[in-house]
Short mmCIF file of C-alpha atoms and ligand atoms in Angstrom, two decimals:
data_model
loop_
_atom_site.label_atom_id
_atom_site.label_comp_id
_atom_site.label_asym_id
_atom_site.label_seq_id
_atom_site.Cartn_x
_atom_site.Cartn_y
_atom_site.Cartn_z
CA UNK Q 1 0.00 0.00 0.00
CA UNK Q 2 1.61 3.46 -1.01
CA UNK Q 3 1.68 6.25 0.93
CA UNK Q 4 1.01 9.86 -0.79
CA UNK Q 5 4.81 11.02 -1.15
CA UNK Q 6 6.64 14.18 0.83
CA UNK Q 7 9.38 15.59 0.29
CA UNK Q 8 11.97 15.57 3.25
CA UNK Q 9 13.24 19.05 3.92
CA UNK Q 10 15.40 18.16 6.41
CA UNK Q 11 16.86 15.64 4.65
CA UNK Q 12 16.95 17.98 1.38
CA UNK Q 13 18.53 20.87 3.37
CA UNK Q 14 21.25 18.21 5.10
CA UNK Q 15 22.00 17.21 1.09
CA UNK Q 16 22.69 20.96 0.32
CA UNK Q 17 24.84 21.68 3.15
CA UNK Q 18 26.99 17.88 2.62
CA UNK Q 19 27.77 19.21 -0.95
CA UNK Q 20 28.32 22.21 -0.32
CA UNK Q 21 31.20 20.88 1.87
CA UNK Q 22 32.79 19.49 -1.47
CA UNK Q 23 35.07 22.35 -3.15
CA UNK Q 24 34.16 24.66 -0.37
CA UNK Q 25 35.78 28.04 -0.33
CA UNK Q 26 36.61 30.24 2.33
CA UNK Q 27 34.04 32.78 1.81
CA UNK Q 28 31.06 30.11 1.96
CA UNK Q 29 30.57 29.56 -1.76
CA UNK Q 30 31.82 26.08 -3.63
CA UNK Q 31 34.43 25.98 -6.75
CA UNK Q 32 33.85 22.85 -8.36
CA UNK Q 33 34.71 23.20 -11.78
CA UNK Q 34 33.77 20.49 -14.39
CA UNK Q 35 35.49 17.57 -14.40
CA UNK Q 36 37.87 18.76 -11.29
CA UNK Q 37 38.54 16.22 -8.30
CA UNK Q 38 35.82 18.19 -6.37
CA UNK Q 39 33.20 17.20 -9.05
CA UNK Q 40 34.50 13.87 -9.24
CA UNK Q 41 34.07 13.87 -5.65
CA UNK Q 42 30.53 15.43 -5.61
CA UNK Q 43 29.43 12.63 -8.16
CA UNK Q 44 30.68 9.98 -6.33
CA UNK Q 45 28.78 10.86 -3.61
CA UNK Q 46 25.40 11.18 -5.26
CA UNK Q 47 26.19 8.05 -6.23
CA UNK Q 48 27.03 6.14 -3.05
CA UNK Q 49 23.76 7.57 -1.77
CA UNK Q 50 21.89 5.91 -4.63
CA UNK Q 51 23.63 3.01 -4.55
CA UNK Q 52 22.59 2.74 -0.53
CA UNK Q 53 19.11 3.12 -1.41
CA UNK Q 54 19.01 0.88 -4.44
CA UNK Q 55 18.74 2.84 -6.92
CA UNK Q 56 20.84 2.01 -10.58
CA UNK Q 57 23.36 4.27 -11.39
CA UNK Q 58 24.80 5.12 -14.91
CA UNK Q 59 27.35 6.93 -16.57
CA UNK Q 60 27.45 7.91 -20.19
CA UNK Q 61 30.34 8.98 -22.49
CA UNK Q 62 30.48 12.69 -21.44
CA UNK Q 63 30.14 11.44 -18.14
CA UNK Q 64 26.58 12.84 -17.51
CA UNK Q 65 25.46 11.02 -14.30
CA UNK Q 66 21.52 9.44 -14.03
CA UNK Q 67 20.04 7.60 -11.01
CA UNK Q 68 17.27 5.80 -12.20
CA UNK Q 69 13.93 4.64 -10.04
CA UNK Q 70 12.01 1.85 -12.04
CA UNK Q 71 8.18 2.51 -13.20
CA UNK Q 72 5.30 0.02 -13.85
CA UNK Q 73 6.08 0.25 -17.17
CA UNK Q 74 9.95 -0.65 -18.05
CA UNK Q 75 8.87 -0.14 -21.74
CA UNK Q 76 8.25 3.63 -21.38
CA UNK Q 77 11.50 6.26 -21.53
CA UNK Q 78 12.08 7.82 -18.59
CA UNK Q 79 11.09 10.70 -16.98
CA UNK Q 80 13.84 13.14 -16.37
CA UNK Q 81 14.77 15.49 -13.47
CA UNK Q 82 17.90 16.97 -12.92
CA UNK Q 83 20.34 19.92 -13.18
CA UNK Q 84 24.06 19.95 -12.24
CA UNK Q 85 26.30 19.66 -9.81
CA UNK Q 86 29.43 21.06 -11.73
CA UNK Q 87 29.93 24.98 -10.15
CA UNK Q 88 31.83 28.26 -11.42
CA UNK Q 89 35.13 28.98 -9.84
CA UNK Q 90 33.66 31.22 -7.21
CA UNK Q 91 30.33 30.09 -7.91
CA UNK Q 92 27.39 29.67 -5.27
CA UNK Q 93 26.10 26.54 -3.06
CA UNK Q 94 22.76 27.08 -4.72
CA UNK Q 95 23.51 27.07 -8.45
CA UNK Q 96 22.74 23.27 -10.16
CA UNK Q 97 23.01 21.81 -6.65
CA UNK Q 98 19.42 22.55 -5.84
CA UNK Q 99 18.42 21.07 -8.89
CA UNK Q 100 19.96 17.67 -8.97
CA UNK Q 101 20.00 17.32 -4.76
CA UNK Q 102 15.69 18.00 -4.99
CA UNK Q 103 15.40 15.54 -7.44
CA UNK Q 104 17.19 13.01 -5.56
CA UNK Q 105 15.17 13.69 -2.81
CA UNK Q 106 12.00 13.50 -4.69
CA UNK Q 107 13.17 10.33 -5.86
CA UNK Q 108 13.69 9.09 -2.27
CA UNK Q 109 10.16 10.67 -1.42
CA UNK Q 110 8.78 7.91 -3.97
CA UNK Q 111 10.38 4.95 -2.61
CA UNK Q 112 9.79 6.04 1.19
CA UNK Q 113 6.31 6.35 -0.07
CA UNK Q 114 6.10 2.99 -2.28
CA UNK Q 115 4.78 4.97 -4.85
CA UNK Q 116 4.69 4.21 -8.56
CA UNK Q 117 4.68 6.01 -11.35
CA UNK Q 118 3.92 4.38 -14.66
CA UNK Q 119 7.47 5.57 -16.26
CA UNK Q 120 10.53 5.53 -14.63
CA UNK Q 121 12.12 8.55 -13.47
CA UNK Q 122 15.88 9.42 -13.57
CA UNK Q 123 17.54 11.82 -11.80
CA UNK Q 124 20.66 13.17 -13.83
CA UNK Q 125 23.60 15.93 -13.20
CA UNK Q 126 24.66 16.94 -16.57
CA UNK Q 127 28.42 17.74 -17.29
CA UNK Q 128 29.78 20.64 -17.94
CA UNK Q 129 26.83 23.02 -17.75
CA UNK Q 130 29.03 25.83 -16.54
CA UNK Q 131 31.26 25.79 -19.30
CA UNK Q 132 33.44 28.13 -17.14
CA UNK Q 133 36.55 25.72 -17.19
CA UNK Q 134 36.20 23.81 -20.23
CA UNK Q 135 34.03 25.86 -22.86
CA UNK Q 136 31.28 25.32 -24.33
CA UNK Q 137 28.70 25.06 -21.33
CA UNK Q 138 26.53 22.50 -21.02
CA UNK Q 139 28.41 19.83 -22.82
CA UNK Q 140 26.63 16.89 -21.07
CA UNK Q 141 22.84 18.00 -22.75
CA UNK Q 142 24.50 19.10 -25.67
CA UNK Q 143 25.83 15.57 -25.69
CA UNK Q 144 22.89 13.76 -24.89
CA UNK Q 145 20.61 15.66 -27.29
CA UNK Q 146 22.70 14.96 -30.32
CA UNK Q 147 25.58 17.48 -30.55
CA UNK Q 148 28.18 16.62 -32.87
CA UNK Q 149 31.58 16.57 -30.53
CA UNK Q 150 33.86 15.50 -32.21
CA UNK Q 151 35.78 18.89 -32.09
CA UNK Q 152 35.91 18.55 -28.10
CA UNK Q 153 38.59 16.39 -28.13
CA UNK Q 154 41.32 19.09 -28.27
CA UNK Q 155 39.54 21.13 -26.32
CA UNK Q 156 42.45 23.02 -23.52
CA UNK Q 157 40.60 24.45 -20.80
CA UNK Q 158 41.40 28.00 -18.93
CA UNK Q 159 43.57 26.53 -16.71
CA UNK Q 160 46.04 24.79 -19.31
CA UNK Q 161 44.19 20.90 -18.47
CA UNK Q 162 43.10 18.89 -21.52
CA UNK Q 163 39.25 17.98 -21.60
CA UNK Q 164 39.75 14.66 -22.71
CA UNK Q 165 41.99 13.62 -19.78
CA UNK Q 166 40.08 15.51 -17.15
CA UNK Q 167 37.01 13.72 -18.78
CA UNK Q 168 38.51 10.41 -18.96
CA UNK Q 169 39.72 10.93 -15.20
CA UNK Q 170 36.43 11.69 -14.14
CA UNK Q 171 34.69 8.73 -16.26
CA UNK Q 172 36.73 6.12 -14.61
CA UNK Q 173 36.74 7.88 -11.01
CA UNK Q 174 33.46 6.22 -10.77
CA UNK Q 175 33.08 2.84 -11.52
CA UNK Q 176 30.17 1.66 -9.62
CA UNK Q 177 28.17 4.22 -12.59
CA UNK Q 178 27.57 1.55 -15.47
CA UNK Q 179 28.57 3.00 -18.67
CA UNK Q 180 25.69 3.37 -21.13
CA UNK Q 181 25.36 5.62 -24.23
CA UNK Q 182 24.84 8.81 -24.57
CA UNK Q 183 21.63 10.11 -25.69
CA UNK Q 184 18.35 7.78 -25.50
CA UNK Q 185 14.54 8.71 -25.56
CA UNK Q 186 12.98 10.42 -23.13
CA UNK Q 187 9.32 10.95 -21.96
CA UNK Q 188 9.84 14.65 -20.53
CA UNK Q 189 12.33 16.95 -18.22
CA UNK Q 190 11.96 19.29 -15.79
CA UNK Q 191 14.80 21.46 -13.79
CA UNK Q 192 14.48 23.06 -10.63
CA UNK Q 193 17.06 25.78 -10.46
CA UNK Q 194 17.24 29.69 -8.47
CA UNK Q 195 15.82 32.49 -10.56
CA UNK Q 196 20.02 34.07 -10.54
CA UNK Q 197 17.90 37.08 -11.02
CA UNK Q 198 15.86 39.49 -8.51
CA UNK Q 199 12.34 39.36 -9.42
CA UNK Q 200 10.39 36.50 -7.32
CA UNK Q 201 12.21 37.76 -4.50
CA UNK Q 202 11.13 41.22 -5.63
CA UNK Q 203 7.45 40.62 -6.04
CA UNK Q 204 7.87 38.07 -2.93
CA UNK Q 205 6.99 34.99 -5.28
CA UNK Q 206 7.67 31.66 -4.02
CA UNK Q 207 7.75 30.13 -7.80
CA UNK Q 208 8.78 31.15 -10.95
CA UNK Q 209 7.38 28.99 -13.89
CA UNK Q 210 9.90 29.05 -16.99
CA UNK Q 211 8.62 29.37 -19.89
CA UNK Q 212 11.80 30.28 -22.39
CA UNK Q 213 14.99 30.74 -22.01
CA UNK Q 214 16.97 33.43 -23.90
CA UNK Q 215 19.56 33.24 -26.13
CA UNK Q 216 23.43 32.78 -25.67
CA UNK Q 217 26.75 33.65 -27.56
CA UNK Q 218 30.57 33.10 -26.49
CA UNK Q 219 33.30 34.77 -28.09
CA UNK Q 220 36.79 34.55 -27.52
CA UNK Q 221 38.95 37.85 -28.76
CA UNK Q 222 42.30 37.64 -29.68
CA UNK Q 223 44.01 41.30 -30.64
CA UNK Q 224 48.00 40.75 -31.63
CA UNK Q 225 50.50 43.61 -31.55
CA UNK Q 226 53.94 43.71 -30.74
CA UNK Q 227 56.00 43.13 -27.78
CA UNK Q 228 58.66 45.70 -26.63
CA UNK Q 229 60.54 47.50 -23.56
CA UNK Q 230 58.42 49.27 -21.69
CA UNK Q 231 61.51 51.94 -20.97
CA UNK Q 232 62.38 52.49 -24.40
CA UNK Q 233 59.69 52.58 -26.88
CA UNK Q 234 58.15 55.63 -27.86
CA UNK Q 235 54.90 55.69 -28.50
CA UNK Q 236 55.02 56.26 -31.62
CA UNK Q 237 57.09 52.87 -32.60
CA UNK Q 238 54.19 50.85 -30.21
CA UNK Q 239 51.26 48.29 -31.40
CA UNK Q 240 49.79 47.84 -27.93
CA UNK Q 241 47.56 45.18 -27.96
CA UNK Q 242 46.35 46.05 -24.31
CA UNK Q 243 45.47 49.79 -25.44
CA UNK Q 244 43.26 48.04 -28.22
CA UNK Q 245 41.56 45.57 -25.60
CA UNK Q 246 40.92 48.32 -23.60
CA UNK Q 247 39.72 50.94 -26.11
CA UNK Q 248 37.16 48.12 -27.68
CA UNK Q 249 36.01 46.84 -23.97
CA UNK Q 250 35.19 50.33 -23.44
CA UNK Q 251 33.16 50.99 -26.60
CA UNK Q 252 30.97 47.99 -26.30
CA UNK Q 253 30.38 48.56 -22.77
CA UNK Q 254 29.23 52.01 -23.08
CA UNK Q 255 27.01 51.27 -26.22
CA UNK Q 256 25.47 48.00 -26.00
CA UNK Q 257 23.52 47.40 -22.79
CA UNK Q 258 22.88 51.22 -22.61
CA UNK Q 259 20.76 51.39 -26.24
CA UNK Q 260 19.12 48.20 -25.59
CA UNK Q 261 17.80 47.36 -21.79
CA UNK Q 262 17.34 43.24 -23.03
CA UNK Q 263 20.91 42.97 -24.01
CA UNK Q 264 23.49 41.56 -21.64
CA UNK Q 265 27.58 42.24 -22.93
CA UNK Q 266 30.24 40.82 -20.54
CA UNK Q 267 34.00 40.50 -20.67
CA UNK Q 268 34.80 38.03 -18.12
CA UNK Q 269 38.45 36.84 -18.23
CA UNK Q 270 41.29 38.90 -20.03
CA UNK Q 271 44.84 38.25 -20.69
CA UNK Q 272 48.25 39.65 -21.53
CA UNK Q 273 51.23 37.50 -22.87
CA UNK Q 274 53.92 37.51 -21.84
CA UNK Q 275 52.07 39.50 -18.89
CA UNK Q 276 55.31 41.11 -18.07
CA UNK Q 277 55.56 44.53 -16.15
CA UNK Q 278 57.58 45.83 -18.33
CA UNK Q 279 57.06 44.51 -21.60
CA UNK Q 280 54.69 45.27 -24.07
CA UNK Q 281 52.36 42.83 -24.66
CA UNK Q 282 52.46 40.98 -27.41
CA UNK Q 283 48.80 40.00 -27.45
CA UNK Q 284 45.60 40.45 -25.01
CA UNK Q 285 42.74 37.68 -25.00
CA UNK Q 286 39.36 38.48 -23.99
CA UNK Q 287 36.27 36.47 -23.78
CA UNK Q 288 32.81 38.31 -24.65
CA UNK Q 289 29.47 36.84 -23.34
CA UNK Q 290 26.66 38.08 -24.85
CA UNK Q 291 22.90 37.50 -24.52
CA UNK Q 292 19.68 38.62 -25.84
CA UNK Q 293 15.77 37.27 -25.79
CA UNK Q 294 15.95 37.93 -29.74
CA UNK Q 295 18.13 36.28 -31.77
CA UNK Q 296 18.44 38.18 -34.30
CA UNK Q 297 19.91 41.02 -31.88
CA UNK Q 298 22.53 38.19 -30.73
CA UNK Q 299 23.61 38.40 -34.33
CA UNK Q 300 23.52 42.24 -34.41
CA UNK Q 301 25.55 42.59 -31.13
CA UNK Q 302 27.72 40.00 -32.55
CA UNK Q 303 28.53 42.10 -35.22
CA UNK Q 304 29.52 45.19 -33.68
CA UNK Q 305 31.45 43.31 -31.52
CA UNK Q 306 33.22 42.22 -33.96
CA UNK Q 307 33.85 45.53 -35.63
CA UNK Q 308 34.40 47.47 -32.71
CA UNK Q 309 37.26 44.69 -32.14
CA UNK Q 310 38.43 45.12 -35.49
CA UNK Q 311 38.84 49.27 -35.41
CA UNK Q 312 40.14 49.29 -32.62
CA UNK Q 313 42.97 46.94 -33.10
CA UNK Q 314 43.57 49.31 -36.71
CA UNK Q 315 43.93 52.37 -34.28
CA UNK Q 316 46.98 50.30 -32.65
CA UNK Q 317 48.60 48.95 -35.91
CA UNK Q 318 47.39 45.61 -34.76
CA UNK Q 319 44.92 42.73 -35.70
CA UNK Q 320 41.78 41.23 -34.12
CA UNK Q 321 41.00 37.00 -34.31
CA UNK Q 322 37.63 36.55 -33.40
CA UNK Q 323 35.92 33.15 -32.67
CA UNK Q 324 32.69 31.74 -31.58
CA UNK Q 325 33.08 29.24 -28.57
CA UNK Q 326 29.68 29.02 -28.05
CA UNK Q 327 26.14 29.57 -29.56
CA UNK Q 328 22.85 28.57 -27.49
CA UNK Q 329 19.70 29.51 -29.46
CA UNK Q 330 16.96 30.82 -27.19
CA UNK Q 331 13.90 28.57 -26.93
CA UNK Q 332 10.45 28.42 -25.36
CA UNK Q 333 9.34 25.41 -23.40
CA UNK Q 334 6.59 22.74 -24.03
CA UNK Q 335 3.51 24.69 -22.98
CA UNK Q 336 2.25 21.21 -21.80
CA UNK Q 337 5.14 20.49 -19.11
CA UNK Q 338 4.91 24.69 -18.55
CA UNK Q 339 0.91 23.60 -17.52
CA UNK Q 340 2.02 20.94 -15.48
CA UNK Q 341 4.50 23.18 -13.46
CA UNK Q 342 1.58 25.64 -12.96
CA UNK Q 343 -1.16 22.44 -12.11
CA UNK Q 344 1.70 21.58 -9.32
CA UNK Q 345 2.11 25.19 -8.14
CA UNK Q 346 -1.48 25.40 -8.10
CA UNK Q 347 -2.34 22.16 -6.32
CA UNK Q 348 0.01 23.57 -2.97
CA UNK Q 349 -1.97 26.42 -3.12
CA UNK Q 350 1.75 28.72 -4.29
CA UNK Q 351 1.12 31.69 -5.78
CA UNK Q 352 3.24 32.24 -9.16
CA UNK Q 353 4.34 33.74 -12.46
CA UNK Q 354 5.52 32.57 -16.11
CA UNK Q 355 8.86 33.92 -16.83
CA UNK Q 356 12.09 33.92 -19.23
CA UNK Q 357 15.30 32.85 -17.84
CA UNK Q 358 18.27 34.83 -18.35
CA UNK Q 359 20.24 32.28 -17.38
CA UNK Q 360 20.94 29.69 -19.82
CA UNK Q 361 20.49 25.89 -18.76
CA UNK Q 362 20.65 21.84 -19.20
CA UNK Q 363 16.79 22.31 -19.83
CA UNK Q 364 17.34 24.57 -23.22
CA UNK Q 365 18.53 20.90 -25.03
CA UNK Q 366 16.50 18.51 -23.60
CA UNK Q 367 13.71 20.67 -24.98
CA UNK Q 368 14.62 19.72 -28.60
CA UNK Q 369 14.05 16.47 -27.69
CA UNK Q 370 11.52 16.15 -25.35
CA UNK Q 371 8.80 18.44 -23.89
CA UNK Q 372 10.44 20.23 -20.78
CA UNK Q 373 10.14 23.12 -18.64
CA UNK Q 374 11.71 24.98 -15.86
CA UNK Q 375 10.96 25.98 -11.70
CA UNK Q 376 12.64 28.59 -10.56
CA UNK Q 377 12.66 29.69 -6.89
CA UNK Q 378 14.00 33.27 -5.28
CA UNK Q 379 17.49 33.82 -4.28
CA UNK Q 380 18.62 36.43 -2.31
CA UNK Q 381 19.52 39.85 -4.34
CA UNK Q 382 19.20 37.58 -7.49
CA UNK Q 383 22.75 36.95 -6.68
CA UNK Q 384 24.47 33.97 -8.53
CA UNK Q 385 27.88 33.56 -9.85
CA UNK Q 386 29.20 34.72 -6.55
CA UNK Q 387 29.86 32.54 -3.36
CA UNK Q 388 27.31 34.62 -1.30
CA UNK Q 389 24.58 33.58 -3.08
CA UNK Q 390 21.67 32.38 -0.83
CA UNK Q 391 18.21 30.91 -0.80
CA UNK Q 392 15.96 30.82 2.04
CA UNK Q 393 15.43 27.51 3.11
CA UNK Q 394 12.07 27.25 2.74
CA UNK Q 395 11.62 28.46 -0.61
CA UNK Q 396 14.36 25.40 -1.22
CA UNK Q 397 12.05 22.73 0.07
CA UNK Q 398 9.28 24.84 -1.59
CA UNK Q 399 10.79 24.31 -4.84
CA UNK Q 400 11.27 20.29 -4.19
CA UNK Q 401 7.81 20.44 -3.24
CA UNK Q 402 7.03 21.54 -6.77
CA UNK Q 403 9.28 19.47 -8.56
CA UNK Q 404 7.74 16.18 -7.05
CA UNK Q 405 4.24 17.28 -7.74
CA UNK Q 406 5.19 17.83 -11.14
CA UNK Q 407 7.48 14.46 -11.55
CA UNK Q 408 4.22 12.68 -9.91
CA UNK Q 409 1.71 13.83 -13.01
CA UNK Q 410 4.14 13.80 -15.57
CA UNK Q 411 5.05 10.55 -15.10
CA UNK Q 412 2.00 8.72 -14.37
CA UNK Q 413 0.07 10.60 -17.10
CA UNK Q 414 -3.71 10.29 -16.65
O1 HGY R 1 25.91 31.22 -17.74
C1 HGY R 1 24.78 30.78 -17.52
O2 HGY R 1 23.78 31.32 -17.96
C2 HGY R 1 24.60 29.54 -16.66
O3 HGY R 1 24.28 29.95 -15.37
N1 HGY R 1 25.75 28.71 -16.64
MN1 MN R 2 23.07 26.55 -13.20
MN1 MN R 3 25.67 28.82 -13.31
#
């Protein structure tokens, strides 16, 4: 005889604060880069605790991780919850963890509960969804939905390691996940994951149901000039690759985002070689992240970036090399899984809106594959990317609360 399922929060909370104990850093966030020993160790512990509760546990060849709770009916694909558990180098406790820690637990709310579902339901961390390390971002659902990778395997990451070791390393770290292939049918998905912006917290919402996510667009700038002594060149006899960097940086940043309130420009890493005080540099490498809910503006911005880039470098007797790391075409979610997010909200009486996720995620893939759809609960200050980002505890549990209602109808279809 089943029991009607509940999510532990407790237990849930005790999860969050465990992991977050796995590439702690001293200023209470987590840096646990993709594919890193701390990932490998966060995995391996998901594991073990699925393992202890009987659960099957798989790996696949881009070492996306799924825990998977038989249904009635083993001839149905799987129902899929999950996020990540990979983190940004000063990223936050919250970010991915949430995700993939309150679908375990609503996968241990089933079994405490003997409940069945009709299909079975996997819990997964994708790989790689930061991208932070080892670009693109989420390489796992890129993966699993079909990507062609072959050109990942001389992939270097920012730190100088080589993806297909660190991936190897991390494949065979965990042996008790049976290797399976990647990519396979699936009935749905659905991701629980904080807003990493400030409006449920602002208009004190408990829920935020996603319906799209918008679009996203890496670049990687290279401007090359010409080294020299800092003591004895004049300026007129310099190609300063760093004055060009600058100079462009500068342009974008006060055009872009102020002409156009949905578009998001940011230069996140930026390098001189030889990065010698006094030397010249001979070149300056700059990565360019840009965003935009239309995607024909990520093309525009794209462009100007590129030209800005371009003059600038002229101005310095120097040349720009441009490249796209990364493009992530904006989608909208299956308003069928968005209805079943809002039937869940509604049925534990949660107050709500529909929104568009700046963020991009996992859940942008799966949905060219399968219908899917997004949760999003508050964090404090909308504040991700940084290691004091927060969520209440409640809305937490809240959130799991959601994602089980949801997992309950969507995989025992009526
Ligand atoms: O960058 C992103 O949008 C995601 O949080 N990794
Ligand atoms: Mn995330
Ligand atoms: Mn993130």
């Amino acid at each position: 005889m089943s029991l009607t399922p509940r999510i532990d929060g407790d237990r849930l909370l005790g999860r969050l604060d465990a992991f977050a104990r796995i590439g702690a850093t001293p200023a209470g966030g987590v840096n646990r880069q993709a594919f890193s020993v701390e990932d490998r160790r966060a995995r391996r512990l998901l594991a073990e605790l699925a393992l202890e509760r009987g659960f099957t546990v798989f790996q696949d060849g881009i070492a996306n991780l799924f825990i998977r709770r038989e249904g009635t009916d083993a001839t149905l694909p799987p129902f899929l919850i999950g996020s990540h558990l990979d983190s940004q180098p000063t990223g936050g406790r919250f970010d991915g963890a949430l995700g993939t820690l309150s679908a375990f637990e609503v996968l241990e709310a089933l079994e405490d509960a003997r409940a069945e579902t009709r299909m079975p339901v996997e819990v997964v961390a994708w790989a790689n969804e930061e991208g932070s390390r080892f670009a693109p971002g989420v390489m796992g659902s890129m993966a699993f939905t079909g990507a062609d990778t072959a050109a990942w395997k001389s992939i270097v990451g920012a730190d100088g390691a080589l993806l297909a070791a660190e991936l190897e390393a991390t494949i065979t770290a965990l042996p008790e996940a049976a290797l399976r292939p990647t990519g396979m049918p699936i009935s749905g998905y659905v991701e629980l994951h904080i807003e990493q912006g400030p409006s449920l917290e602002k208009e004190q919402l408990p829920i935020g149901v996603v319906t799209a996510v918008q679009g996203t667009r890496w670049l990687e700038v290279s401007i090359q000039g010409t080294s020299g002594h800092a003591g004895t060149t004049d300026l007129a006899y310099r190609r300063d690759p760093m004055v060009a960097a600058i100079a462009a940086i500068h342009r974008l940043q006060t055009t872009i985002m102020p002409l156009d309130s949905s578009a998001r420009l940011t230069v996140g890493r930026i390098a001189a070689r030889p990065g010698s005080i006094n030397a010249i540099p001979q070149s300056v490498a700059f990565t360019v992240d840009i965003r935009h809910p239309r995607a024909e503006q990520l093309n525009v911005i794209e462009a100007e970036v590129r030209q800005v880039c371009a003059a600038e470098a002229e101005a310095q007797h120097c040349t720009a090399v441009i490249k796209r790391s990364f493009d992530m075409p904006g989608a909208a979610f299956s308003p069928d899984m968005v209805n079943t997010v809002e039937e869940a909200a509604r049925s534990l009486q949660l107050q709500y809106k529909q929104m568009i996720s700046g963020a991009f995620h996992d859940a942008l893939f799966l949905a060219r594959v399968a219908p899917a759809a997004m949760i999003f609960v508050p964090c404090r200050d909308g504040l991700s990317h940084n290691e004091a980002e927060y969520v209440e505890p409640g809305d937490a549990v809240i959130g799991a609360h959601v994602l089980l209602r949801t997992a309950i109808m969507a995989a025992s279809p009526r």
